[in-house]
Amino acid sequence: MKILSIQSAVAYGHAGNSAAVFPMQRIGVEVLPVYTVNFSNHTGYGAWRGPLIPPADVAEVIRGVEERGAFASLDAVLSGYQGSEGIADVIIDAVARVKEANPAAVYACDPVMGNAKSGCFVAPAIPDLLREKVVPVADVITPNQFELGFLTGTAPDTLESTVAAADAARDMGPRTVLVTSVERPDRPEGTIEMMVVDDDGAWVVQTPHLPMKANGSGDVTAALFTSHYLATRSAPDALARTASSVFGLLEQTLAAGDRELQLVQAQEHFAHPRLEFAVRQVR
């Protein structure tokens, strides 16, 4: 499997491609990383150094990959944190050219905007660009519950309303929606959920909610789910493997007492997920 991953990069710690590439490689995926920013660290620290990469430069890198004849062998394009506003058009153009070279290729979009606790942390124009231009051309999207609400103009807070919001997102274009950080009032205390909805149904998996903030974990989640879903074409299987791997990563990070994901140290959770969490079909 081969994936073109268009995301941010950080030198210190793990976010964007600096979080997504290694887990995909560890499970056997050939990754072609293209960077939208080159920051010293993720923006959760409140201070960082380094440039937003101009959209024309990002497009040049992608064009060079195309000139090597790589597009026909790509199974997917994955995008995450976009940085500047013009990156959306670069991604859309790249997806169109990849699909022209390989009509079976899939576009997976992680519509990074923010979260329920922090609100939006991207440039003001990015959320509307994602909703109006990028998400409609995606095959798979991986929003958190907060981002799903923005995309669909809803406020999902129950299983039923989250499934309905995922269906509304599917009506925009994507056929598969993975929803992360699902929190509903009636869930057991100390738990959190992920949900996936596709043409075959809707499934949810529940894990313990660890007391930590884990920048980059959404990037790992999107990368692993996309890879597993492409490999198996089974939403519940991909959900089970992803939930297990990400929980293992977070549990090991919490135990280490480090703010940054223990990505390398937790690699066995990617390669051999324990599959300890039951996936339940809800539709």
C-alpha atoms as a PDB file:
ATOM      1  CA  MET A   1       0.000   0.000   0.000  1.00  0.00           C
ATOM      2  CA  LYS A   2       1.212   3.494  -0.842  1.00  0.00           C
ATOM      3  CA  ILE A   3      -0.174   6.763   0.569  1.00  0.00           C
ATOM      4  CA  LEU A   4       0.617  10.401  -0.296  1.00  0.00           C
ATOM      5  CA  SER A   5       0.292  12.252   3.024  1.00  0.00           C
ATOM      6  CA  ILE A   6      -0.071  16.048   2.843  1.00  0.00           C
ATOM      7  CA  GLN A   7       0.231  17.476   6.368  1.00  0.00           C
ATOM      8  CA  SER A   8       2.254  19.641   8.705  1.00  0.00           C
ATOM      9  CA  ALA A   9       5.669  18.721  10.079  1.00  0.00           C
ATOM     10  CA  VAL A  10       7.251  19.504  13.436  1.00  0.00           C
ATOM     11  CA  ALA A  11      10.862  19.002  14.480  1.00  0.00           C
ATOM     12  CA  TYR A  12      10.168  18.584  18.202  1.00  0.00           C
ATOM     13  CA  GLY A  13       7.539  16.034  19.181  1.00  0.00           C
ATOM     14  CA  HIS A  14       4.829  14.502  17.057  1.00  0.00           C
ATOM     15  CA  ALA A  15       2.014  16.183  15.131  1.00  0.00           C
ATOM     16  CA  GLY A  16       0.842  16.133  11.528  1.00  0.00           C
ATOM     17  CA  ASN A  17       3.089  14.020   9.336  1.00  0.00           C
ATOM     18  CA  SER A  18       5.532  13.840  12.244  1.00  0.00           C
ATOM     19  CA  ALA A  19       2.835  11.799  14.021  1.00  0.00           C
ATOM     20  CA  ALA A  20       1.211  10.017  11.082  1.00  0.00           C
ATOM     21  CA  VAL A  21       4.088   8.737   8.963  1.00  0.00           C
ATOM     22  CA  PHE A  22       5.833   6.361  11.379  1.00  0.00           C
ATOM     23  CA  PRO A  23       2.704   4.437  12.492  1.00  0.00           C
ATOM     24  CA  MET A  24       1.774   3.868   8.844  1.00  0.00           C
ATOM     25  CA  GLN A  25       5.295   2.725   8.023  1.00  0.00           C
ATOM     26  CA  ARG A  26       5.295   0.411  11.050  1.00  0.00           C
ATOM     27  CA  ILE A  27       2.266  -1.451   9.710  1.00  0.00           C
ATOM     28  CA  GLY A  28       3.770  -1.772   6.249  1.00  0.00           C
ATOM     29  CA  VAL A  29       2.520   1.284   4.373  1.00  0.00           C
ATOM     30  CA  GLU A  30       4.836   3.120   1.966  1.00  0.00           C
ATOM     31  CA  VAL A  31       4.332   6.819   2.777  1.00  0.00           C
ATOM     32  CA  LEU A  32       5.190   9.803   0.591  1.00  0.00           C
ATOM     33  CA  PRO A  33       5.101  12.763   3.019  1.00  0.00           C
ATOM     34  CA  VAL A  34       4.515  16.293   1.742  1.00  0.00           C
ATOM     35  CA  TYR A  35       4.687  19.138   4.267  1.00  0.00           C
ATOM     36  CA  THR A  36       2.351  22.134   4.556  1.00  0.00           C
ATOM     37  CA  VAL A  37       4.313  23.780   7.394  1.00  0.00           C
ATOM     38  CA  ASN A  38       7.734  23.191   8.921  1.00  0.00           C
ATOM     39  CA  PHE A  39       7.381  24.205  12.570  1.00  0.00           C
ATOM     40  CA  SER A  40       9.686  23.719  15.521  1.00  0.00           C
ATOM     41  CA  ASN A  41       6.810  22.191  17.535  1.00  0.00           C
ATOM     42  CA  HIS A  42       3.032  21.904  17.462  1.00  0.00           C
ATOM     43  CA  THR A  43       1.008  25.024  18.135  1.00  0.00           C
ATOM     44  CA  GLY A  44      -0.415  23.683  21.402  1.00  0.00           C
ATOM     45  CA  TYR A  45       2.620  25.151  23.168  1.00  0.00           C
ATOM     46  CA  GLY A  46       1.430  28.638  22.226  1.00  0.00           C
ATOM     47  CA  ALA A  47       4.791  29.524  20.682  1.00  0.00           C
ATOM     48  CA  TRP A  48       6.623  28.008  17.742  1.00  0.00           C
ATOM     49  CA  ARG A  49       9.090  28.887  15.031  1.00  0.00           C
ATOM     50  CA  GLY A  50       9.328  28.045  11.369  1.00  0.00           C
ATOM     51  CA  PRO A  51       7.440  28.753   8.172  1.00  0.00           C
ATOM     52  CA  LEU A  52       4.110  28.079   6.637  1.00  0.00           C
ATOM     53  CA  ILE A  53       5.146  26.560   3.313  1.00  0.00           C
ATOM     54  CA  PRO A  54       3.676  28.600   0.431  1.00  0.00           C
ATOM     55  CA  PRO A  55       0.995  26.704  -1.494  1.00  0.00           C
ATOM     56  CA  ALA A  56       2.990  27.050  -4.725  1.00  0.00           C
ATOM     57  CA  ASP A  57       5.949  25.306  -3.073  1.00  0.00           C
ATOM     58  CA  VAL A  58       3.733  22.489  -1.764  1.00  0.00           C
ATOM     59  CA  ALA A  59       2.323  22.097  -5.274  1.00  0.00           C
ATOM     60  CA  GLU A  60       5.850  21.948  -6.708  1.00  0.00           C
ATOM     61  CA  VAL A  61       6.788  19.068  -4.410  1.00  0.00           C
ATOM     62  CA  ILE A  62       3.636  17.178  -5.399  1.00  0.00           C
ATOM     63  CA  ARG A  63       4.310  17.884  -9.078  1.00  0.00           C
ATOM     64  CA  GLY A  64       7.799  16.435  -8.684  1.00  0.00           C
ATOM     65  CA  VAL A  65       6.355  13.258  -7.167  1.00  0.00           C
ATOM     66  CA  GLU A  66       3.959  13.033 -10.109  1.00  0.00           C
ATOM     67  CA  GLU A  67       6.839  13.430 -12.551  1.00  0.00           C
ATOM     68  CA  ARG A  68       8.458  10.342 -11.039  1.00  0.00           C
ATOM     69  CA  GLY A  69       5.400   8.378 -12.191  1.00  0.00           C
ATOM     70  CA  ALA A  70       4.229   7.667  -8.646  1.00  0.00           C
ATOM     71  CA  PHE A  71       0.583   8.668  -8.951  1.00  0.00           C
ATOM     72  CA  ALA A  72      -0.573   5.502 -10.728  1.00  0.00           C
ATOM     73  CA  SER A  73       0.665   3.380  -7.817  1.00  0.00           C
ATOM     74  CA  LEU A  74      -0.907   5.461  -5.035  1.00  0.00           C
ATOM     75  CA  ASP A  75      -3.720   3.839  -3.083  1.00  0.00           C
ATOM     76  CA  ALA A  76      -4.695   7.005  -1.254  1.00  0.00           C
ATOM     77  CA  VAL A  77      -4.123  10.666  -0.554  1.00  0.00           C
ATOM     78  CA  LEU A  78      -4.318  11.638   3.117  1.00  0.00           C
ATOM     79  CA  SER A  79      -4.509  15.260   4.238  1.00  0.00           C
ATOM     80  CA  GLY A  80      -4.468  16.871   7.671  1.00  0.00           C
ATOM     81  CA  TYR A  81      -3.458  20.278   9.067  1.00  0.00           C
ATOM     82  CA  GLN A  82      -3.370  22.644   6.112  1.00  0.00           C
ATOM     83  CA  GLY A  83      -1.618  25.722   7.437  1.00  0.00           C
ATOM     84  CA  SER A  84      -2.379  28.490   4.943  1.00  0.00           C
ATOM     85  CA  GLU A  85      -5.634  29.012   3.065  1.00  0.00           C
ATOM     86  CA  GLY A  86      -4.272  28.187  -0.394  1.00  0.00           C
ATOM     87  CA  ILE A  87      -3.348  24.621   0.551  1.00  0.00           C
ATOM     88  CA  ALA A  88      -6.963  23.506   0.016  1.00  0.00           C
ATOM     89  CA  ASP A  89      -6.746  24.118  -3.733  1.00  0.00           C
ATOM     90  CA  VAL A  90      -3.384  22.331  -3.878  1.00  0.00           C
ATOM     91  CA  ILE A  91      -4.864  19.266  -2.180  1.00  0.00           C
ATOM     92  CA  ILE A  92      -7.979  19.229  -4.354  1.00  0.00           C
ATOM     93  CA  ASP A  93      -5.859  19.468  -7.490  1.00  0.00           C
ATOM     94  CA  ALA A  94      -3.527  16.707  -6.290  1.00  0.00           C
ATOM     95  CA  VAL A  95      -6.461  14.410  -5.509  1.00  0.00           C
ATOM     96  CA  ALA A  96      -7.926  14.965  -8.979  1.00  0.00           C
ATOM     97  CA  ARG A  97      -4.614  14.141 -10.665  1.00  0.00           C
ATOM     98  CA  VAL A  98      -4.012  11.078  -8.510  1.00  0.00           C
ATOM     99  CA  LYS A  99      -7.489   9.761  -9.296  1.00  0.00           C
ATOM    100  CA  GLU A 100      -6.926  10.420 -12.978  1.00  0.00           C
ATOM    101  CA  ALA A 101      -3.803   8.249 -12.811  1.00  0.00           C
ATOM    102  CA  ASN A 102      -5.490   5.637 -10.584  1.00  0.00           C
ATOM    103  CA  PRO A 103      -9.310   5.776 -10.469  1.00  0.00           C
ATOM    104  CA  ALA A 104      -9.317   3.331  -7.545  1.00  0.00           C
ATOM    105  CA  ALA A 105      -7.365   5.716  -5.296  1.00  0.00           C
ATOM    106  CA  VAL A 106      -9.119   7.072  -2.200  1.00  0.00           C
ATOM    107  CA  TYR A 107      -8.941  10.533  -0.675  1.00  0.00           C
ATOM    108  CA  ALA A 108      -9.023  10.580   3.148  1.00  0.00           C
ATOM    109  CA  CYS A 109      -9.380  14.017   4.725  1.00  0.00           C
ATOM    110  CA  ASP A 110      -8.790  14.766   8.383  1.00  0.00           C
ATOM    111  CA  PRO A 111     -10.626  18.122   8.595  1.00  0.00           C
ATOM    112  CA  VAL A 112      -8.427  19.624  11.286  1.00  0.00           C
ATOM    113  CA  MET A 113     -10.062  22.701  12.831  1.00  0.00           C
ATOM    114  CA  GLY A 114     -10.042  22.380  16.606  1.00  0.00           C
ATOM    115  CA  ASN A 115     -11.803  20.600  19.440  1.00  0.00           C
ATOM    116  CA  ALA A 116     -14.543  21.078  21.995  1.00  0.00           C
ATOM    117  CA  LYS A 117     -12.169  22.233  24.748  1.00  0.00           C
ATOM    118  CA  SER A 118      -9.956  24.629  22.753  1.00  0.00           C
ATOM    119  CA  GLY A 119     -12.299  25.750  19.983  1.00  0.00           C
ATOM    120  CA  CYS A 120     -10.861  26.408  16.524  1.00  0.00           C
ATOM    121  CA  PHE A 121      -7.082  26.768  16.306  1.00  0.00           C
ATOM    122  CA  VAL A 122      -6.626  27.144  12.551  1.00  0.00           C
ATOM    123  CA  ALA A 123      -6.685  30.233  10.320  1.00  0.00           C
ATOM    124  CA  PRO A 124     -10.223  31.723  10.267  1.00  0.00           C
ATOM    125  CA  ALA A 125     -10.877  30.832   6.622  1.00  0.00           C
ATOM    126  CA  ILE A 126      -9.861  27.170   6.933  1.00  0.00           C
ATOM    127  CA  PRO A 127     -13.080  25.705   8.435  1.00  0.00           C
ATOM    128  CA  ASP A 128     -15.265  27.151   5.673  1.00  0.00           C
ATOM    129  CA  LEU A 129     -12.800  25.977   3.012  1.00  0.00           C
ATOM    130  CA  LEU A 130     -12.899  22.494   4.456  1.00  0.00           C
ATOM    131  CA  ARG A 131     -16.684  22.409   4.567  1.00  0.00           C
ATOM    132  CA  GLU A 132     -17.342  23.964   1.189  1.00  0.00           C
ATOM    133  CA  LYS A 133     -14.461  22.753  -0.992  1.00  0.00           C
ATOM    134  CA  VAL A 134     -12.386  19.959   0.527  1.00  0.00           C
ATOM    135  CA  VAL A 135     -14.784  17.618   2.316  1.00  0.00           C
ATOM    136  CA  PRO A 136     -17.119  17.298  -0.711  1.00  0.00           C
ATOM    137  CA  VAL A 137     -14.329  15.683  -2.775  1.00  0.00           C
ATOM    138  CA  ALA A 138     -13.227  13.286   0.004  1.00  0.00           C
ATOM    139  CA  ASP A 139     -14.075   9.595   0.188  1.00  0.00           C
ATOM    140  CA  VAL A 140     -13.228   9.258   3.889  1.00  0.00           C
ATOM    141  CA  ILE A 141     -13.252  11.954   6.579  1.00  0.00           C
ATOM    142  CA  THR A 142     -12.092  11.650  10.183  1.00  0.00           C
ATOM    143  CA  PRO A 143     -13.470  14.622  12.173  1.00  0.00           C
ATOM    144  CA  ASN A 144     -13.761  14.746  15.915  1.00  0.00           C
ATOM    145  CA  GLN A 145     -17.258  15.324  17.279  1.00  0.00           C
ATOM    146  CA  PHE A 146     -16.703  19.095  17.466  1.00  0.00           C
ATOM    147  CA  GLU A 147     -15.508  19.266  13.843  1.00  0.00           C
ATOM    148  CA  LEU A 148     -18.398  17.083  12.673  1.00  0.00           C
ATOM    149  CA  GLY A 149     -20.804  19.563  14.254  1.00  0.00           C
ATOM    150  CA  PHE A 150     -19.236  22.465  12.379  1.00  0.00           C
ATOM    151  CA  LEU A 151     -19.222  20.626   9.061  1.00  0.00           C
ATOM    152  CA  THR A 152     -22.901  19.729   9.326  1.00  0.00           C
ATOM    153  CA  GLY A 153     -24.271  22.702  11.248  1.00  0.00           C
ATOM    154  CA  THR A 154     -25.456  20.415  14.050  1.00  0.00           C
ATOM    155  CA  ALA A 155     -24.606  19.780  17.695  1.00  0.00           C
ATOM    156  CA  PRO A 156     -24.200  16.003  17.999  1.00  0.00           C
ATOM    157  CA  ASP A 157     -24.189  14.839  21.630  1.00  0.00           C
ATOM    158  CA  THR A 158     -25.906  11.428  21.597  1.00  0.00           C
ATOM    159  CA  LEU A 159     -25.271   8.257  19.618  1.00  0.00           C
ATOM    160  CA  GLU A 160     -28.343   8.941  17.524  1.00  0.00           C
ATOM    161  CA  SER A 161     -27.493  12.573  16.775  1.00  0.00           C
ATOM    162  CA  THR A 162     -23.875  11.684  16.027  1.00  0.00           C
ATOM    163  CA  VAL A 163     -24.963   9.000  13.549  1.00  0.00           C
ATOM    164  CA  ALA A 164     -27.365  11.524  12.001  1.00  0.00           C
ATOM    165  CA  ALA A 165     -24.596  14.126  11.743  1.00  0.00           C
ATOM    166  CA  ALA A 166     -22.290  11.547  10.146  1.00  0.00           C
ATOM    167  CA  ASP A 167     -25.033  10.796   7.609  1.00  0.00           C
ATOM    168  CA  ALA A 168     -25.368  14.526   6.920  1.00  0.00           C
ATOM    169  CA  ALA A 169     -21.613  14.649   6.302  1.00  0.00           C
ATOM    170  CA  ARG A 170     -21.922  11.630   3.994  1.00  0.00           C
ATOM    171  CA  ASP A 171     -24.569  13.513   2.033  1.00  0.00           C
ATOM    172  CA  MET A 172     -21.855  16.138   1.350  1.00  0.00           C
ATOM    173  CA  GLY A 173     -19.758  13.589  -0.565  1.00  0.00           C
ATOM    174  CA  PRO A 174     -17.690  11.251   1.644  1.00  0.00           C
ATOM    175  CA  ARG A 175     -18.981   7.706   1.960  1.00  0.00           C
ATOM    176  CA  THR A 176     -17.106   6.874   5.173  1.00  0.00           C
ATOM    177  CA  VAL A 177     -17.016   9.028   8.319  1.00  0.00           C
ATOM    178  CA  LEU A 178     -14.897   8.219  11.361  1.00  0.00           C
ATOM    179  CA  VAL A 179     -15.890  10.379  14.346  1.00  0.00           C
ATOM    180  CA  THR A 180     -13.374  10.672  17.174  1.00  0.00           C
ATOM    181  CA  SER A 181     -13.724  12.080  20.715  1.00  0.00           C
ATOM    182  CA  VAL A 182     -17.411  11.149  20.907  1.00  0.00           C
ATOM    183  CA  GLU A 183     -18.750  12.239  24.283  1.00  0.00           C
ATOM    184  CA  ARG A 184     -22.396  11.706  25.183  1.00  0.00           C
ATOM    185  CA  PRO A 185     -24.082  12.468  28.512  1.00  0.00           C
ATOM    186  CA  ASP A 186     -25.253   8.880  29.095  1.00  0.00           C
ATOM    187  CA  ARG A 187     -21.920   7.125  28.501  1.00  0.00           C
ATOM    188  CA  PRO A 188     -20.319   5.354  31.471  1.00  0.00           C
ATOM    189  CA  GLU A 189     -18.172   7.675  33.548  1.00  0.00           C
ATOM    190  CA  GLY A 190     -14.513   7.719  32.560  1.00  0.00           C
ATOM    191  CA  THR A 191     -15.048   6.554  28.982  1.00  0.00           C
ATOM    192  CA  ILE A 192     -14.832   8.035  25.498  1.00  0.00           C
ATOM    193  CA  GLU A 193     -15.903   6.646  22.134  1.00  0.00           C
ATOM    194  CA  MET A 194     -15.124   6.535  18.444  1.00  0.00           C
ATOM    195  CA  MET A 195     -17.734   5.883  15.768  1.00  0.00           C
ATOM    196  CA  VAL A 196     -17.573   4.958  12.106  1.00  0.00           C
ATOM    197  CA  VAL A 197     -20.432   5.204   9.621  1.00  0.00           C
ATOM    198  CA  ASP A 198     -20.367   3.915   6.043  1.00  0.00           C
ATOM    199  CA  ASP A 199     -22.753   2.389   3.512  1.00  0.00           C
ATOM    200  CA  ASP A 200     -22.908  -0.863   5.485  1.00  0.00           C
ATOM    201  CA  GLY A 201     -23.821   0.541   8.887  1.00  0.00           C
ATOM    202  CA  ALA A 202     -22.611   2.370  11.978  1.00  0.00           C
ATOM    203  CA  TRP A 203     -20.344   1.072  14.725  1.00  0.00           C
ATOM    204  CA  VAL A 204     -19.019   2.453  17.988  1.00  0.00           C
ATOM    205  CA  VAL A 205     -16.112   1.469  20.224  1.00  0.00           C
ATOM    206  CA  GLN A 206     -15.667   2.610  23.823  1.00  0.00           C
ATOM    207  CA  THR A 207     -12.355   2.966  25.642  1.00  0.00           C
ATOM    208  CA  PRO A 208     -11.266   4.436  28.975  1.00  0.00           C
ATOM    209  CA  HIS A 209     -10.834   8.219  28.853  1.00  0.00           C
ATOM    210  CA  LEU A 210      -7.294   8.929  29.977  1.00  0.00           C
ATOM    211  CA  PRO A 211      -6.674  12.187  31.909  1.00  0.00           C
ATOM    212  CA  MET A 212      -4.339  13.861  29.433  1.00  0.00           C
ATOM    213  CA  LYS A 213      -4.133  16.203  26.465  1.00  0.00           C
ATOM    214  CA  ALA A 214      -2.490  14.452  23.543  1.00  0.00           C
ATOM    215  CA  ASN A 215      -1.655  16.712  20.625  1.00  0.00           C
ATOM    216  CA  GLY A 216      -1.099  14.628  17.507  1.00  0.00           C
ATOM    217  CA  SER A 217      -3.239  11.679  18.561  1.00  0.00           C
ATOM    218  CA  GLY A 218      -5.898  12.640  16.014  1.00  0.00           C
ATOM    219  CA  ASP A 219      -3.256  12.568  13.277  1.00  0.00           C
ATOM    220  CA  VAL A 220      -2.232   9.058  14.334  1.00  0.00           C
ATOM    221  CA  THR A 221      -5.891   8.009  14.430  1.00  0.00           C
ATOM    222  CA  ALA A 222      -6.634   9.275  10.924  1.00  0.00           C
ATOM    223  CA  ALA A 223      -3.502   7.630   9.520  1.00  0.00           C
ATOM    224  CA  LEU A 224      -4.111   4.233  11.095  1.00  0.00           C
ATOM    225  CA  PHE A 225      -7.823   4.145  10.316  1.00  0.00           C
ATOM    226  CA  THR A 226      -7.223   5.090   6.686  1.00  0.00           C
ATOM    227  CA  SER A 227      -4.543   2.409   6.332  1.00  0.00           C
ATOM    228  CA  HIS A 228      -6.576  -0.352   7.985  1.00  0.00           C
ATOM    229  CA  TYR A 229      -9.758   0.572   6.116  1.00  0.00           C
ATOM    230  CA  LEU A 230      -7.958   0.492   2.780  1.00  0.00           C
ATOM    231  CA  ALA A 231      -6.430  -2.874   3.633  1.00  0.00           C
ATOM    232  CA  THR A 232      -9.597  -4.616   4.847  1.00  0.00           C
ATOM    233  CA  ARG A 233     -12.524  -2.527   3.532  1.00  0.00           C
ATOM    234  CA  SER A 234     -14.135  -3.378   6.864  1.00  0.00           C
ATOM    235  CA  ALA A 235     -15.201  -0.405   8.958  1.00  0.00           C
ATOM    236  CA  PRO A 236     -15.590  -2.341  12.241  1.00  0.00           C
ATOM    237  CA  ASP A 237     -12.223  -4.079  11.809  1.00  0.00           C
ATOM    238  CA  ALA A 238     -10.452  -0.801  11.052  1.00  0.00           C
ATOM    239  CA  LEU A 239     -12.196   0.826  14.013  1.00  0.00           C
ATOM    240  CA  ALA A 240     -11.165  -1.964  16.397  1.00  0.00           C
ATOM    241  CA  ARG A 241      -7.529  -1.908  15.307  1.00  0.00           C
ATOM    242  CA  THR A 242      -7.307   1.873  15.395  1.00  0.00           C
ATOM    243  CA  ALA A 243      -8.924   2.231  18.819  1.00  0.00           C
ATOM    244  CA  SER A 244      -6.642  -0.423  20.292  1.00  0.00           C
ATOM    245  CA  SER A 245      -3.473   1.093  18.827  1.00  0.00           C
ATOM    246  CA  VAL A 246      -4.291   4.665  19.823  1.00  0.00           C
ATOM    247  CA  PHE A 247      -5.308   3.694  23.358  1.00  0.00           C
ATOM    248  CA  GLY A 248      -2.049   1.779  23.748  1.00  0.00           C
ATOM    249  CA  LEU A 249      -0.122   4.814  22.535  1.00  0.00           C
ATOM    250  CA  LEU A 250      -1.935   7.164  24.924  1.00  0.00           C
ATOM    251  CA  GLU A 251      -1.629   4.786  27.876  1.00  0.00           C
ATOM    252  CA  GLN A 252       2.122   4.491  27.332  1.00  0.00           C
ATOM    253  CA  THR A 253       2.450   8.272  26.923  1.00  0.00           C
ATOM    254  CA  LEU A 254       0.567   8.897  30.165  1.00  0.00           C
ATOM    255  CA  ALA A 255       2.726   6.386  32.018  1.00  0.00           C
ATOM    256  CA  ALA A 256       5.868   8.113  30.731  1.00  0.00           C
ATOM    257  CA  GLY A 257       4.719  11.461  32.123  1.00  0.00           C
ATOM    258  CA  ASP A 258       5.718  13.192  28.887  1.00  0.00           C
ATOM    259  CA  ARG A 259       3.701  15.827  27.066  1.00  0.00           C
ATOM    260  CA  GLU A 260       4.711  14.431  23.666  1.00  0.00           C
ATOM    261  CA  LEU A 261       3.374  11.166  22.261  1.00  0.00           C
ATOM    262  CA  GLN A 262       5.642   8.189  22.904  1.00  0.00           C
ATOM    263  CA  LEU A 263       5.345   7.283  19.251  1.00  0.00           C
ATOM    264  CA  VAL A 264       8.470   5.184  18.830  1.00  0.00           C
ATOM    265  CA  GLN A 265       8.261   3.555  22.244  1.00  0.00           C
ATOM    266  CA  ALA A 266       4.641   2.458  21.605  1.00  0.00           C
ATOM    267  CA  GLN A 267       5.246   1.044  18.131  1.00  0.00           C
ATOM    268  CA  GLU A 268       4.245  -2.509  19.056  1.00  0.00           C
ATOM    269  CA  HIS A 269       0.714  -1.205  19.614  1.00  0.00           C
ATOM    270  CA  PHE A 270       0.627  -0.256  15.938  1.00  0.00           C
ATOM    271  CA  ALA A 271       2.157  -3.467  14.644  1.00  0.00           C
ATOM    272  CA  HIS A 272       0.224  -5.818  16.953  1.00  0.00           C
ATOM    273  CA  PRO A 273      -2.919  -4.135  18.342  1.00  0.00           C
ATOM    274  CA  ARG A 274      -4.337  -5.996  21.320  1.00  0.00           C
ATOM    275  CA  LEU A 275      -7.943  -5.698  20.067  1.00  0.00           C
ATOM    276  CA  GLU A 276      -9.206  -5.506  23.638  1.00  0.00           C
ATOM    277  CA  PHE A 277     -12.203  -3.213  22.982  1.00  0.00           C
ATOM    278  CA  ALA A 278     -15.490  -4.529  21.623  1.00  0.00           C
ATOM    279  CA  VAL A 279     -16.974  -2.848  18.559  1.00  0.00           C
ATOM    280  CA  ARG A 280     -20.757  -2.529  18.727  1.00  0.00           C
ATOM    281  CA  GLN A 281     -23.018  -2.041  15.734  1.00  0.00           C
ATOM    282  CA  VAL A 282     -25.554   0.720  16.355  1.00  0.00           C
ATOM    283  CA  ARG A 283     -27.270   0.672  12.967  1.00  0.00           C
END
